[in-house]
Amino acid sequence: MKNLFDNPAIRALRPNQWIKNLVLFAAIIFTGELFTPYYFWMSALGFIIFCALSSSSYLFNDIIDLRFDRLHPLKKNRPLASGKLPVNRAAEIAFLLGFFGLIASLLLSLSFFGVALMFILLHIFYSLLFKKHAVFDIFGIALSFILRAYAGEVVTGFHLPFWLFLTILFVALFVAATKRHAELLRRGPQTRPALFQYRDRLLDSYTSMFGSASIIAYSLFTFLEEPPKFSTPFRQFLVDVFPEALNRKWMVITIPFILFGLMRYAQLAYEGKEAEQPEKIVTTDIPLVVAIIVWGLAVISILYIL
């Protein structure tokens, strides 16, 4: 298995970044359908398709950014920038993944194909245009997460609450802003054209603004949205023993975990610890991983047990 992931072609697909596509499961998680087999497998199919489309986009981006990546202390070790993967081979893989990903999305539904096509086009425009301009680059990253969340809606037919959509948007903007801040401070603007248009104080204000907006949006979601109600033994026990408990806004107890997660992420980003690789931070930092796991368990318990 280790040798497989050491293969330059596999590494170029960036499988470590596929965790971003887990956003597709948000629709069934927060509408109470996570454990319904049909909707789970539809979301899983959507996840696999978006992994293929994401990898296609990453390869395309690496081809476009080849000159800058060779100057970057970290990115110069990527398969394309290091010369371990030929450009023509990378282009072939990118085309095949994109083509078959779109065909598979069309087989699921026409509307899902439309979202998948928008996802690919967004990444093409991002690689060719958006990433060269301040603000547009951050918004491009955030919109890709919104499209992932919307794809999860389309493939299952369940809709995310408005405030949760806003939370996803603001968290994505927060992560993108901290990433740019780390790149500017650690690498300088030479490795990314858009960084010439940023100042560290501006990115500081973005981080503060989007972090605050994330907390506000998530807090409103927990307070205003009614969770799905299931008939479970524990719920029946509460009805008999403590009926007032069913009227409580239990989701609000998950707010501290989100607050801690954002604070911890910002701390790591400003210390310069892997902030240029958000997917590495959220999978290797023990306090942050624990916060995410406890938050997930709390959400599942509140939605599916209470």
PDB file of N, CA and C in Angstrom, residues 21 42-54 101:
ATOM      1  N   ASN A  21     -14.224  16.356  -0.153  1.00  0.00           N
ATOM      2  CA  ASN A  21     -15.461  15.903  -0.789  1.00  0.00           C
ATOM      3  C   ASN A  21     -16.431  15.243   0.187  1.00  0.00           C
ATOM      4  N   MET A  42     -25.922   6.692  -2.548  1.00  0.00           N
ATOM      5  CA  MET A  42     -25.971   7.761  -3.566  1.00  0.00           C
ATOM      6  C   MET A  42     -24.953   8.851  -3.230  1.00  0.00           C
ATOM      7  N   SER A  43     -24.872   9.203  -1.959  1.00  0.00           N
ATOM      8  CA  SER A  43     -23.874  10.189  -1.532  1.00  0.00           C
ATOM      9  C   SER A  43     -22.461   9.653  -1.735  1.00  0.00           C
ATOM     10  N   ALA A  44     -22.280   8.349  -1.467  1.00  0.00           N
ATOM     11  CA  ALA A  44     -20.961   7.739  -1.652  1.00  0.00           C
ATOM     12  C   ALA A  44     -20.548   7.760  -3.123  1.00  0.00           C
ATOM     13  N   LEU A  45     -21.501   7.487  -4.014  1.00  0.00           N
ATOM     14  CA  LEU A  45     -21.207   7.562  -5.453  1.00  0.00           C
ATOM     15  C   LEU A  45     -20.833   8.986  -5.852  1.00  0.00           C
ATOM     16  N   GLY A  46     -21.596   9.947  -5.332  1.00  0.00           N
ATOM     17  CA  GLY A  46     -21.273  11.346  -5.597  1.00  0.00           C
ATOM     18  C   GLY A  46     -19.890  11.700  -5.086  1.00  0.00           C
ATOM     19  N   PHE A  47     -19.542  11.175  -3.915  1.00  0.00           N
ATOM     20  CA  PHE A  47     -18.215  11.408  -3.335  1.00  0.00           C
ATOM     21  C   PHE A  47     -17.119  10.875  -4.249  1.00  0.00           C
ATOM     22  N   ILE A  48     -17.282   9.656  -4.742  1.00  0.00           N
ATOM     23  CA  ILE A  48     -16.281   9.046  -5.624  1.00  0.00           C
ATOM     24  C   ILE A  48     -16.129   9.852  -6.910  1.00  0.00           C
ATOM     25  N   ILE A  49     -17.252  10.270  -7.479  1.00  0.00           N
ATOM     26  CA  ILE A  49     -17.210  11.064  -8.711  1.00  0.00           C
ATOM     27  C   ILE A  49     -16.476  12.381  -8.478  1.00  0.00           C
ATOM     28  N   PHE A  50     -16.764  13.038  -7.367  1.00  0.00           N
ATOM     29  CA  PHE A  50     -16.103  14.316  -7.091  1.00  0.00           C
ATOM     30  C   PHE A  50     -14.625  14.133  -6.744  1.00  0.00           C
ATOM     31  N   CYS A  51     -14.259  12.968  -6.230  1.00  0.00           N
ATOM     32  CA  CYS A  51     -12.835  12.690  -6.025  1.00  0.00           C
ATOM     33  C   CYS A  51     -12.118  12.628  -7.369  1.00  0.00           C
ATOM     34  N   ALA A  52     -12.757  11.974  -8.348  1.00  0.00           N
ATOM     35  CA  ALA A  52     -12.172  11.899  -9.695  1.00  0.00           C
ATOM     36  C   ALA A  52     -12.074  13.284 -10.321  1.00  0.00           C
ATOM     37  N   LEU A  53     -13.142  14.069 -10.199  1.00  0.00           N
ATOM     38  CA  LEU A  53     -13.144  15.418 -10.777  1.00  0.00           C
ATOM     39  C   LEU A  53     -12.130  16.320 -10.072  1.00  0.00           C
ATOM     40  N   SER A  54     -12.017  16.176  -8.755  1.00  0.00           N
ATOM     41  CA  SER A  54     -11.052  16.975  -8.001  1.00  0.00           C
ATOM     42  C   SER A  54      -9.628  16.665  -8.450  1.00  0.00           C
ATOM     43  N   GLY A 101     -15.500  11.057 -15.058  1.00  0.00           N
ATOM     44  CA  GLY A 101     -16.226  11.623 -13.924  1.00  0.00           C
ATOM     45  C   GLY A 101     -17.508  12.301 -14.361  1.00  0.00           C
TER      46      GLY A 101
END
